[in-house]
C-alpha atoms as a PDB file:
ATOM      1  CA  UNK A   1     -48.797  -0.735  20.590  1.00  0.00           C
ATOM      2  CA  UNK A   2     -49.322  -3.614  18.208  1.00  0.00           C
ATOM      3  CA  UNK A   3     -47.379  -4.274  14.984  1.00  0.00           C
ATOM      4  CA  UNK A   4     -49.900  -2.259  12.953  1.00  0.00           C
ATOM      5  CA  UNK A   5     -49.858   0.734  15.349  1.00  0.00           C
ATOM      6  CA  UNK A   6     -52.493   1.920  17.839  1.00  0.00           C
ATOM      7  CA  UNK A   7     -53.698   0.350  21.037  1.00  0.00           C
ATOM      8  CA  UNK A   8     -53.574  -3.460  21.043  1.00  0.00           C
ATOM      9  CA  UNK A   9     -57.098  -4.953  21.054  1.00  0.00           C
ATOM     10  CA  UNK A  10     -57.829  -8.054  23.036  1.00  0.00           C
ATOM     11  CA  UNK A  11     -58.684 -11.370  21.373  1.00  0.00           C
ATOM     12  CA  UNK A  12     -60.806 -14.149  22.860  1.00  0.00           C
ATOM     13  CA  UNK A  13     -58.906 -15.790  25.698  1.00  0.00           C
ATOM     14  CA  UNK A  14     -57.705 -12.436  26.999  1.00  0.00           C
ATOM     15  CA  UNK A  15     -54.371 -12.322  25.218  1.00  0.00           C
ATOM     16  CA  UNK A  16     -53.357  -8.918  23.942  1.00  0.00           C
ATOM     17  CA  UNK A  17     -52.945  -8.714  20.180  1.00  0.00           C
ATOM     18  CA  UNK A  18     -49.357  -7.493  20.583  1.00  0.00           C
ATOM     19  CA  UNK A  19     -48.524 -10.490  22.758  1.00  0.00           C
ATOM     20  CA  UNK A  20     -50.243 -12.836  20.338  1.00  0.00           C
ATOM     21  CA  UNK A  21     -48.389 -11.343  17.395  1.00  0.00           C
ATOM     22  CA  UNK A  22     -45.063 -11.608  19.189  1.00  0.00           C
ATOM     23  CA  UNK A  23     -45.789 -15.278  19.822  1.00  0.00           C
ATOM     24  CA  UNK A  24     -46.702 -15.783  16.168  1.00  0.00           C
ATOM     25  CA  UNK A  25     -43.412 -14.247  15.020  1.00  0.00           C
ATOM     26  CA  UNK A  26     -41.431 -16.409  17.436  1.00  0.00           C
ATOM     27  CA  UNK A  27     -43.216 -19.543  16.251  1.00  0.00           C
ATOM     28  CA  UNK A  28     -42.743 -18.747  12.565  1.00  0.00           C
ATOM     29  CA  UNK A  29     -39.054 -17.978  13.096  1.00  0.00           C
ATOM     30  CA  UNK A  30     -38.632 -21.261  14.975  1.00  0.00           C
ATOM     31  CA  UNK A  31     -40.481 -23.459  12.486  1.00  0.00           C
ATOM     32  CA  UNK A  32     -40.005 -21.545   9.240  1.00  0.00           C
ATOM     33  CA  UNK A  33     -43.730 -21.540   8.471  1.00  0.00           C
ATOM     34  CA  UNK A  34     -47.146 -21.886  10.086  1.00  0.00           C
ATOM     35  CA  UNK A  35     -50.759 -22.106   8.917  1.00  0.00           C
ATOM     36  CA  UNK A  36     -53.755 -19.950   9.779  1.00  0.00           C
ATOM     37  CA  UNK A  37     -55.613 -23.042  11.001  1.00  0.00           C
ATOM     38  CA  UNK A  38     -52.837 -23.856  13.474  1.00  0.00           C
ATOM     39  CA  UNK A  39     -52.893 -20.308  14.833  1.00  0.00           C
ATOM     40  CA  UNK A  40     -56.677 -20.286  15.167  1.00  0.00           C
ATOM     41  CA  UNK A  41     -56.483 -23.491  17.206  1.00  0.00           C
ATOM     42  CA  UNK A  42     -53.627 -22.236  19.321  1.00  0.00           C
ATOM     43  CA  UNK A  43     -55.044 -18.850  20.273  1.00  0.00           C
ATOM     44  CA  UNK A  44     -58.768 -19.552  20.223  1.00  0.00           C
ATOM     45  CA  UNK A  45     -59.527 -16.548  18.048  1.00  0.00           C
ATOM     46  CA  UNK A  46     -61.246 -16.230  14.696  1.00  0.00           C
ATOM     47  CA  UNK A  47     -59.747 -16.870  11.293  1.00  0.00           C
ATOM     48  CA  UNK A  48     -60.269 -13.180  10.527  1.00  0.00           C
ATOM     49  CA  UNK A  49     -58.349 -12.111  13.644  1.00  0.00           C
ATOM     50  CA  UNK A  50     -55.356 -14.255  12.690  1.00  0.00           C
ATOM     51  CA  UNK A  51     -55.394 -12.935   9.132  1.00  0.00           C
ATOM     52  CA  UNK A  52     -55.385  -9.361  10.477  1.00  0.00           C
ATOM     53  CA  UNK A  53     -52.433 -10.298  12.678  1.00  0.00           C
ATOM     54  CA  UNK A  54     -50.562 -11.697   9.693  1.00  0.00           C
ATOM     55  CA  UNK A  55     -51.380  -8.631   7.595  1.00  0.00           C
ATOM     56  CA  UNK A  56     -49.963  -6.399  10.320  1.00  0.00           C
ATOM     57  CA  UNK A  57     -46.833  -8.509  10.786  1.00  0.00           C
ATOM     58  CA  UNK A  58     -46.265  -8.732   7.037  1.00  0.00           C
ATOM     59  CA  UNK A  59     -46.594  -4.938   6.713  1.00  0.00           C
ATOM     60  CA  UNK A  60     -44.072  -4.553   9.525  1.00  0.00           C
ATOM     61  CA  UNK A  61     -41.635  -6.879   7.768  1.00  0.00           C
ATOM     62  CA  UNK A  62     -41.692  -9.412  10.604  1.00  0.00           C
ATOM     63  CA  UNK A  63     -42.907 -12.333   8.468  1.00  0.00           C
ATOM     64  CA  UNK A  64     -44.151 -13.110   4.973  1.00  0.00           C
ATOM     65  CA  UNK A  65     -47.881 -13.728   4.677  1.00  0.00           C
ATOM     66  CA  UNK A  66     -48.659 -16.474   2.140  1.00  0.00           C
ATOM     67  CA  UNK A  67     -51.879 -18.181   1.119  1.00  0.00           C
ATOM     68  CA  UNK A  68     -53.135 -20.058   4.177  1.00  0.00           C
ATOM     69  CA  UNK A  69     -50.399 -18.977   6.582  1.00  0.00           C
ATOM     70  CA  UNK A  70     -47.029 -17.304   6.903  1.00  0.00           C
ATOM     71  CA  UNK A  71     -43.331 -17.967   6.423  1.00  0.00           C
ATOM     72  CA  UNK A  72     -40.286 -16.500   8.114  1.00  0.00           C
ATOM     73  CA  UNK A  73     -38.487 -13.514   6.642  1.00  0.00           C
ATOM     74  CA  UNK A  74     -35.353 -15.268   7.848  1.00  0.00           C
ATOM     75  CA  UNK A  75     -35.704 -17.930   5.159  1.00  0.00           C
ATOM     76  CA  UNK A  76     -32.634 -17.738   2.952  1.00  0.00           C
ATOM     77  CA  UNK A  77     -31.460 -19.734  -0.027  1.00  0.00           C
ATOM     78  CA  UNK A  78     -29.722 -22.264   2.225  1.00  0.00           C
ATOM     79  CA  UNK A  79     -32.583 -22.632   4.737  1.00  0.00           C
ATOM     80  CA  UNK A  80     -34.353 -25.991   4.591  1.00  0.00           C
ATOM     81  CA  UNK A  81     -37.654 -26.385   6.487  1.00  0.00           C
ATOM     82  CA  UNK A  82     -38.409 -29.789   7.977  1.00  0.00           C
ATOM     83  CA  UNK A  83     -40.901 -32.277   6.541  1.00  0.00           C
ATOM     84  CA  UNK A  84     -43.454 -31.831   9.334  1.00  0.00           C
ATOM     85  CA  UNK A  85     -43.275 -28.026   9.063  1.00  0.00           C
ATOM     86  CA  UNK A  86     -44.163 -28.256   5.362  1.00  0.00           C
ATOM     87  CA  UNK A  87     -46.720 -31.061   5.606  1.00  0.00           C
ATOM     88  CA  UNK A  88     -49.639 -28.859   6.664  1.00  0.00           C
ATOM     89  CA  UNK A  89     -48.825 -25.989   4.310  1.00  0.00           C
ATOM     90  CA  UNK A  90     -51.135 -25.725   1.268  1.00  0.00           C
ATOM     91  CA  UNK A  91     -52.543 -29.188   2.019  1.00  0.00           C
ATOM     92  CA  UNK A  92     -55.639 -28.762  -0.194  1.00  0.00           C
ATOM     93  CA  UNK A  93     -53.497 -27.607  -3.112  1.00  0.00           C
ATOM     94  CA  UNK A  94     -51.108 -30.532  -2.634  1.00  0.00           C
ATOM     95  CA  UNK A  95     -53.983 -33.015  -2.627  1.00  0.00           C
ATOM     96  CA  UNK A  96     -55.370 -31.545  -5.865  1.00  0.00           C
ATOM     97  CA  UNK A  97     -51.928 -31.620  -7.497  1.00  0.00           C
ATOM     98  CA  UNK A  98     -51.365 -35.215  -6.360  1.00  0.00           C
ATOM     99  CA  UNK A  99     -54.715 -36.386  -7.715  1.00  0.00           C
ATOM    100  CA  UNK A 100     -54.018 -34.777 -11.089  1.00  0.00           C
ATOM    101  CA  UNK A 101     -50.448 -36.068 -11.322  1.00  0.00           C
ATOM    102  CA  UNK A 102     -51.515 -39.610 -10.418  1.00  0.00           C
ATOM    103  CA  UNK A 103     -53.586 -39.868 -13.609  1.00  0.00           C
ATOM    104  CA  UNK A 104     -50.332 -39.996 -15.587  1.00  0.00           C
ATOM    105  CA  UNK A 105     -49.242 -43.301 -14.036  1.00  0.00           C
ATOM    106  CA  UNK A 106     -50.154 -46.505 -15.852  1.00  0.00           C
ATOM    107  CA  UNK A 107     -49.999 -50.093 -14.537  1.00  0.00           C
ATOM    108  CA  UNK A 108     -46.709 -51.938 -15.157  1.00  0.00           C
ATOM    109  CA  UNK A 109     -44.697 -48.718 -14.933  1.00  0.00           C
ATOM    110  CA  UNK A 110     -41.364 -48.115 -13.225  1.00  0.00           C
ATOM    111  CA  UNK A 111     -41.527 -44.683 -11.630  1.00  0.00           C
ATOM    112  CA  UNK A 112     -39.347 -42.483  -9.460  1.00  0.00           C
ATOM    113  CA  UNK A 113     -40.759 -40.345  -6.665  1.00  0.00           C
ATOM    114  CA  UNK A 114     -38.504 -37.744  -5.090  1.00  0.00           C
ATOM    115  CA  UNK A 115     -38.822 -36.783  -1.437  1.00  0.00           C
ATOM    116  CA  UNK A 116     -41.237 -34.054  -0.369  1.00  0.00           C
ATOM    117  CA  UNK A 117     -44.682 -33.395   1.008  1.00  0.00           C
ATOM    118  CA  UNK A 118     -46.427 -33.026  -2.366  1.00  0.00           C
ATOM    119  CA  UNK A 119     -44.848 -36.240  -3.618  1.00  0.00           C
ATOM    120  CA  UNK A 120     -45.890 -37.850  -0.325  1.00  0.00           C
ATOM    121  CA  UNK A 121     -49.502 -36.905  -1.152  1.00  0.00           C
ATOM    122  CA  UNK A 122     -48.968 -38.345  -4.640  1.00  0.00           C
ATOM    123  CA  UNK A 123     -47.782 -41.671  -3.225  1.00  0.00           C
ATOM    124  CA  UNK A 124     -51.077 -42.080  -1.403  1.00  0.00           C
ATOM    125  CA  UNK A 125     -52.923 -41.482  -4.663  1.00  0.00           C
ATOM    126  CA  UNK A 126     -50.954 -44.251  -6.380  1.00  0.00           C
ATOM    127  CA  UNK A 127     -51.863 -47.063  -3.995  1.00  0.00           C
ATOM    128  CA  UNK A 128     -54.511 -48.403  -6.370  1.00  0.00           C
ATOM    129  CA  UNK A 129     -52.225 -48.614  -9.431  1.00  0.00           C
ATOM    130  CA  UNK A 130     -51.419 -52.235 -10.315  1.00  0.00           C
ATOM    131  CA  UNK A 131     -48.006 -53.793 -10.982  1.00  0.00           C
ATOM    132  CA  UNK A 132     -46.044 -50.733 -10.034  1.00  0.00           C
ATOM    133  CA  UNK A 133     -42.316 -50.448  -9.397  1.00  0.00           C
ATOM    134  CA  UNK A 134     -41.453 -47.415  -7.272  1.00  0.00           C
ATOM    135  CA  UNK A 135     -37.983 -46.009  -6.668  1.00  0.00           C
ATOM    136  CA  UNK A 136     -37.791 -43.305  -3.999  1.00  0.00           C
ATOM    137  CA  UNK A 137     -35.330 -41.569  -1.716  1.00  0.00           C
ATOM    138  CA  UNK A 138     -37.985 -40.955   0.947  1.00  0.00           C
ATOM    139  CA  UNK A 139     -38.557 -43.417   3.786  1.00  0.00           C
ATOM    140  CA  UNK A 140     -41.955 -41.824   4.391  1.00  0.00           C
ATOM    141  CA  UNK A 141     -43.029 -42.464   0.805  1.00  0.00           C
ATOM    142  CA  UNK A 142     -41.687 -46.025   0.943  1.00  0.00           C
ATOM    143  CA  UNK A 143     -43.731 -46.582   4.114  1.00  0.00           C
ATOM    144  CA  UNK A 144     -46.901 -45.459   2.327  1.00  0.00           C
ATOM    145  CA  UNK A 145     -46.490 -48.268  -0.198  1.00  0.00           C
ATOM    146  CA  UNK A 146     -45.225 -50.888   2.266  1.00  0.00           C
ATOM    147  CA  UNK A 147     -48.186 -50.228   4.542  1.00  0.00           C
ATOM    148  CA  UNK A 148     -50.600 -50.957   1.713  1.00  0.00           C
ATOM    149  CA  UNK A 149     -49.436 -54.584   1.541  1.00  0.00           C
ATOM    150  CA  UNK A 150     -49.999 -55.205  -2.181  1.00  0.00           C
ATOM    151  CA  UNK A 151     -48.107 -58.173  -3.619  1.00  0.00           C
ATOM    152  CA  UNK A 152     -47.901 -56.671  -7.135  1.00  0.00           C
ATOM    153  CA  UNK A 153     -45.651 -53.804  -6.144  1.00  0.00           C
ATOM    154  CA  UNK A 154     -41.892 -53.431  -5.850  1.00  0.00           C
ATOM    155  CA  UNK A 155     -40.572 -50.560  -3.738  1.00  0.00           C
ATOM    156  CA  UNK A 156     -36.901 -49.610  -3.897  1.00  0.00           C
ATOM    157  CA  UNK A 157     -35.730 -47.217  -1.180  1.00  0.00           C
ATOM    158  CA  UNK A 158     -32.338 -45.804  -2.058  1.00  0.00           C
ATOM    159  CA  UNK A 159     -30.106 -44.951   0.879  1.00  0.00           C
ATOM    160  CA  UNK A 160     -28.046 -41.958   1.821  1.00  0.00           C
ATOM    161  CA  UNK A 161     -27.721 -39.078   4.260  1.00  0.00           C
ATOM    162  CA  UNK A 162     -31.009 -37.813   5.661  1.00  0.00           C
ATOM    163  CA  UNK A 163     -31.849 -34.129   5.113  1.00  0.00           C
ATOM    164  CA  UNK A 164     -34.156 -31.964   7.299  1.00  0.00           C
ATOM    165  CA  UNK A 165     -36.886 -32.566   4.701  1.00  0.00           C
ATOM    166  CA  UNK A 166     -36.475 -36.344   5.114  1.00  0.00           C
ATOM    167  CA  UNK A 167     -34.779 -36.965   1.766  1.00  0.00           C
ATOM    168  CA  UNK A 168     -32.004 -39.568   1.542  1.00  0.00           C
ATOM    169  CA  UNK A 169     -29.242 -38.019  -0.529  1.00  0.00           C
ATOM    170  CA  UNK A 170     -25.549 -38.126  -1.326  1.00  0.00           C
ATOM    171  CA  UNK A 171     -23.079 -40.441  -3.095  1.00  0.00           C
ATOM    172  CA  UNK A 172     -24.855 -43.672  -2.112  1.00  0.00           C
ATOM    173  CA  UNK A 173     -28.157 -42.441  -3.520  1.00  0.00           C
ATOM    174  CA  UNK A 174     -26.491 -41.116  -6.657  1.00  0.00           C
ATOM    175  CA  UNK A 175     -24.664 -44.402  -7.275  1.00  0.00           C
ATOM    176  CA  UNK A 176     -27.869 -46.408  -6.829  1.00  0.00           C
ATOM    177  CA  UNK A 177     -29.678 -44.319  -9.438  1.00  0.00           C
ATOM    178  CA  UNK A 178     -26.898 -44.544 -12.031  1.00  0.00           C
ATOM    179  CA  UNK A 179     -27.929 -48.010 -13.246  1.00  0.00           C
ATOM    180  CA  UNK A 180     -31.714 -47.487 -13.231  1.00  0.00           C
ATOM    181  CA  UNK A 181     -34.112 -46.700 -16.081  1.00  0.00           C
ATOM    182  CA  UNK A 182     -37.417 -45.142 -15.054  1.00  0.00           C
ATOM    183  CA  UNK A 183     -40.476 -44.498 -17.205  1.00  0.00           C
ATOM    184  CA  UNK A 184     -41.632 -41.504 -15.220  1.00  0.00           C
ATOM    185  CA  UNK A 185     -40.254 -39.318 -12.438  1.00  0.00           C
ATOM    186  CA  UNK A 186     -42.161 -37.077 -10.051  1.00  0.00           C
ATOM    187  CA  UNK A 187     -40.178 -34.349  -8.324  1.00  0.00           C
ATOM    188  CA  UNK A 188     -41.100 -31.594  -5.936  1.00  0.00           C
ATOM    189  CA  UNK A 189     -38.987 -28.486  -5.413  1.00  0.00           C
ATOM    190  CA  UNK A 190     -38.134 -25.951  -2.750  1.00  0.00           C
ATOM    191  CA  UNK A 191     -38.187 -23.230  -5.400  1.00  0.00           C
ATOM    192  CA  UNK A 192     -39.617 -22.803  -8.919  1.00  0.00           C
ATOM    193  CA  UNK A 193     -38.403 -19.820 -10.914  1.00  0.00           C
ATOM    194  CA  UNK A 194     -38.604 -18.780 -14.560  1.00  0.00           C
ATOM    195  CA  UNK A 195     -34.909 -17.901 -14.725  1.00  0.00           C
ATOM    196  CA  UNK A 196     -33.368 -20.399 -12.302  1.00  0.00           C
ATOM    197  CA  UNK A 197     -35.572 -23.462 -12.818  1.00  0.00           C
ATOM    198  CA  UNK A 198     -35.980 -25.860  -9.900  1.00  0.00           C
ATOM    199  CA  UNK A 199     -33.827 -25.419  -6.828  1.00  0.00           C
ATOM    200  CA  UNK A 200     -33.185 -26.745  -3.335  1.00  0.00           C
ATOM    201  CA  UNK A 201     -31.265 -25.439  -0.306  1.00  0.00           C
ATOM    202  CA  UNK A 202     -29.360 -28.733  -0.025  1.00  0.00           C
ATOM    203  CA  UNK A 203     -26.393 -29.336  -2.333  1.00  0.00           C
ATOM    204  CA  UNK A 204     -26.459 -33.125  -1.960  1.00  0.00           C
ATOM    205  CA  UNK A 205     -30.192 -33.244  -2.617  1.00  0.00           C
ATOM    206  CA  UNK A 206     -29.610 -31.241  -5.797  1.00  0.00           C
ATOM    207  CA  UNK A 207     -27.065 -33.834  -6.967  1.00  0.00           C
ATOM    208  CA  UNK A 208     -29.388 -36.715  -6.132  1.00  0.00           C
ATOM    209  CA  UNK A 209     -32.261 -35.063  -8.009  1.00  0.00           C
ATOM    210  CA  UNK A 210     -30.018 -34.613 -11.053  1.00  0.00           C
ATOM    211  CA  UNK A 211     -29.293 -38.346 -10.952  1.00  0.00           C
ATOM    212  CA  UNK A 212     -33.028 -39.073 -10.737  1.00  0.00           C
ATOM    213  CA  UNK A 213     -33.591 -36.903 -13.813  1.00  0.00           C
ATOM    214  CA  UNK A 214     -30.788 -38.597 -15.759  1.00  0.00           C
ATOM    215  CA  UNK A 215     -32.383 -41.995 -15.069  1.00  0.00           C
ATOM    216  CA  UNK A 216     -35.879 -40.989 -16.244  1.00  0.00           C
ATOM    217  CA  UNK A 217     -37.599 -40.703 -19.615  1.00  0.00           C
ATOM    218  CA  UNK A 218     -40.284 -38.219 -18.539  1.00  0.00           C
ATOM    219  CA  UNK A 219     -40.063 -35.727 -15.679  1.00  0.00           C
ATOM    220  CA  UNK A 220     -43.130 -34.287 -13.968  1.00  0.00           C
ATOM    221  CA  UNK A 221     -42.788 -31.479 -11.426  1.00  0.00           C
ATOM    222  CA  UNK A 222     -45.407 -31.285  -8.681  1.00  0.00           C
ATOM    223  CA  UNK A 223     -45.286 -27.924  -6.890  1.00  0.00           C
ATOM    224  CA  UNK A 224     -47.921 -25.640  -5.393  1.00  0.00           C
ATOM    225  CA  UNK A 225     -48.148 -21.963  -6.289  1.00  0.00           C
ATOM    226  CA  UNK A 226     -46.244 -20.740  -3.205  1.00  0.00           C
ATOM    227  CA  UNK A 227     -43.041 -22.246  -4.632  1.00  0.00           C
ATOM    228  CA  UNK A 228     -43.117 -19.825  -7.570  1.00  0.00           C
ATOM    229  CA  UNK A 229     -40.416 -17.147  -7.404  1.00  0.00           C
ATOM    230  CA  UNK A 230     -38.419 -18.914  -4.678  1.00  0.00           C
ATOM    231  CA  UNK A 231     -34.768 -19.681  -5.431  1.00  0.00           C
ATOM    232  CA  UNK A 232     -32.784 -22.134  -3.313  1.00  0.00           C
ATOM    233  CA  UNK A 233     -29.031 -22.440  -3.047  1.00  0.00           C
ATOM    234  CA  UNK A 234     -28.611 -24.943  -5.886  1.00  0.00           C
ATOM    235  CA  UNK A 235     -30.478 -25.401  -9.181  1.00  0.00           C
ATOM    236  CA  UNK A 236     -31.009 -29.072  -9.978  1.00  0.00           C
ATOM    237  CA  UNK A 237     -33.099 -28.775 -13.148  1.00  0.00           C
ATOM    238  CA  UNK A 238     -33.469 -26.210 -15.905  1.00  0.00           C
ATOM    239  CA  UNK A 239     -36.677 -25.992 -17.895  1.00  0.00           C
ATOM    240  CA  UNK A 240     -35.020 -27.889 -20.743  1.00  0.00           C
ATOM    241  CA  UNK A 241     -34.748 -30.906 -18.400  1.00  0.00           C
ATOM    242  CA  UNK A 242     -38.465 -31.009 -17.622  1.00  0.00           C
ATOM    243  CA  UNK A 243     -41.595 -32.157 -19.435  1.00  0.00           C
ATOM    244  CA  UNK A 244     -44.620 -31.288 -17.291  1.00  0.00           C
ATOM    245  CA  UNK A 245     -45.370 -29.144 -14.272  1.00  0.00           C
ATOM    246  CA  UNK A 246     -48.523 -29.709 -12.238  1.00  0.00           C
ATOM    247  CA  UNK A 247     -49.540 -26.876  -9.923  1.00  0.00           C
ATOM    248  CA  UNK A 248     -52.733 -25.483  -8.377  1.00  0.00           C
ATOM    249  CA  UNK A 249     -55.155 -22.741  -9.341  1.00  0.00           C
ATOM    250  CA  UNK A 250     -53.593 -20.320  -6.854  1.00  0.00           C
ATOM    251  CA  UNK A 251     -50.852 -19.619  -9.381  1.00  0.00           C
ATOM    252  CA  UNK A 252     -51.051 -15.999 -10.571  1.00  0.00           C
ATOM    253  CA  UNK A 253     -51.716 -15.069 -14.195  1.00  0.00           C
ATOM    254  CA  UNK A 254     -48.206 -13.615 -14.746  1.00  0.00           C
ATOM    255  CA  UNK A 255     -46.662 -16.748 -13.245  1.00  0.00           C
ATOM    256  CA  UNK A 256     -48.775 -18.971 -15.512  1.00  0.00           C
ATOM    257  CA  UNK A 257     -47.569 -17.048 -18.559  1.00  0.00           C
ATOM    258  CA  UNK A 258     -43.955 -17.233 -17.420  1.00  0.00           C
ATOM    259  CA  UNK A 259     -44.265 -20.938 -16.792  1.00  0.00           C
ATOM    260  CA  UNK A 260     -45.852 -21.594 -20.199  1.00  0.00           C
ATOM    261  CA  UNK A 261     -43.053 -19.608 -21.823  1.00  0.00           C
ATOM    262  CA  UNK A 262     -40.580 -22.160 -20.469  1.00  0.00           C
ATOM    263  CA  UNK A 263     -41.866 -24.714 -22.987  1.00  0.00           C
ATOM    264  CA  UNK A 264     -43.079 -27.202 -20.360  1.00  0.00           C
ATOM    265  CA  UNK A 265     -46.640 -28.432 -20.355  1.00  0.00           C
ATOM    266  CA  UNK A 266     -48.451 -26.578 -17.572  1.00  0.00           C
ATOM    267  CA  UNK A 267     -51.311 -28.392 -15.864  1.00  0.00           C
ATOM    268  CA  UNK A 268     -53.485 -26.563 -13.331  1.00  0.00           C
ATOM    269  CA  UNK A 269     -55.091 -28.953 -10.868  1.00  0.00           C
ATOM    270  CA  UNK A 270     -58.563 -27.954  -9.736  1.00  0.00           C
END
């Protein structure tokens, strides 16, 4: 019987639905998350078939179905998915958020960009901004700017201990940020919650993000709608610390109201 009950139908490629679903669960538990597109490519079945699989597995409590894919029910407040696992999740939403957030950056600015996949998308949007100084704790984001080869840009990569999400964090990073003064800071988050603010599973990353915030005049959060309601191990910013949050149009109406009630400017990227 499959996860939804009844006889397991066969999908294209001859694999029983129950076998396919078991493989999906194993993959999600291993990686933390997976997209519908990846599963369609892997199994050679339709988008609709995969979505039915995810519905069945979600109903059985074997994974959490989210927009565009699924995440593991084993994710806990201290679990930290890797950069590559998160890169393909909500990619269209991240691109829309990045494009909207990039409009806030003016030439001759000194900005901070925290590590993450949404901020990585933002970095690519900022390649055309002139006379920009960028401070980041992400080697991947630094590489985006270095690869562009502009002579009117200064990129400062702060050092530290590398996390699973490819952030450089810890005392070295915190000390480097202590003497800096940034016009604008862009931060992503593992979790965004009305009560608990912004959070991360990594204690050292939380401390580094606090130092980023202390060094910045304006703080902009870039986070897609799937982050709403998630709470990581450590809060690194309350709503009083933040100025703007840019998210996508997948955010539910109750979540939009709750976010507006925080007092931050809410921008929905289309």
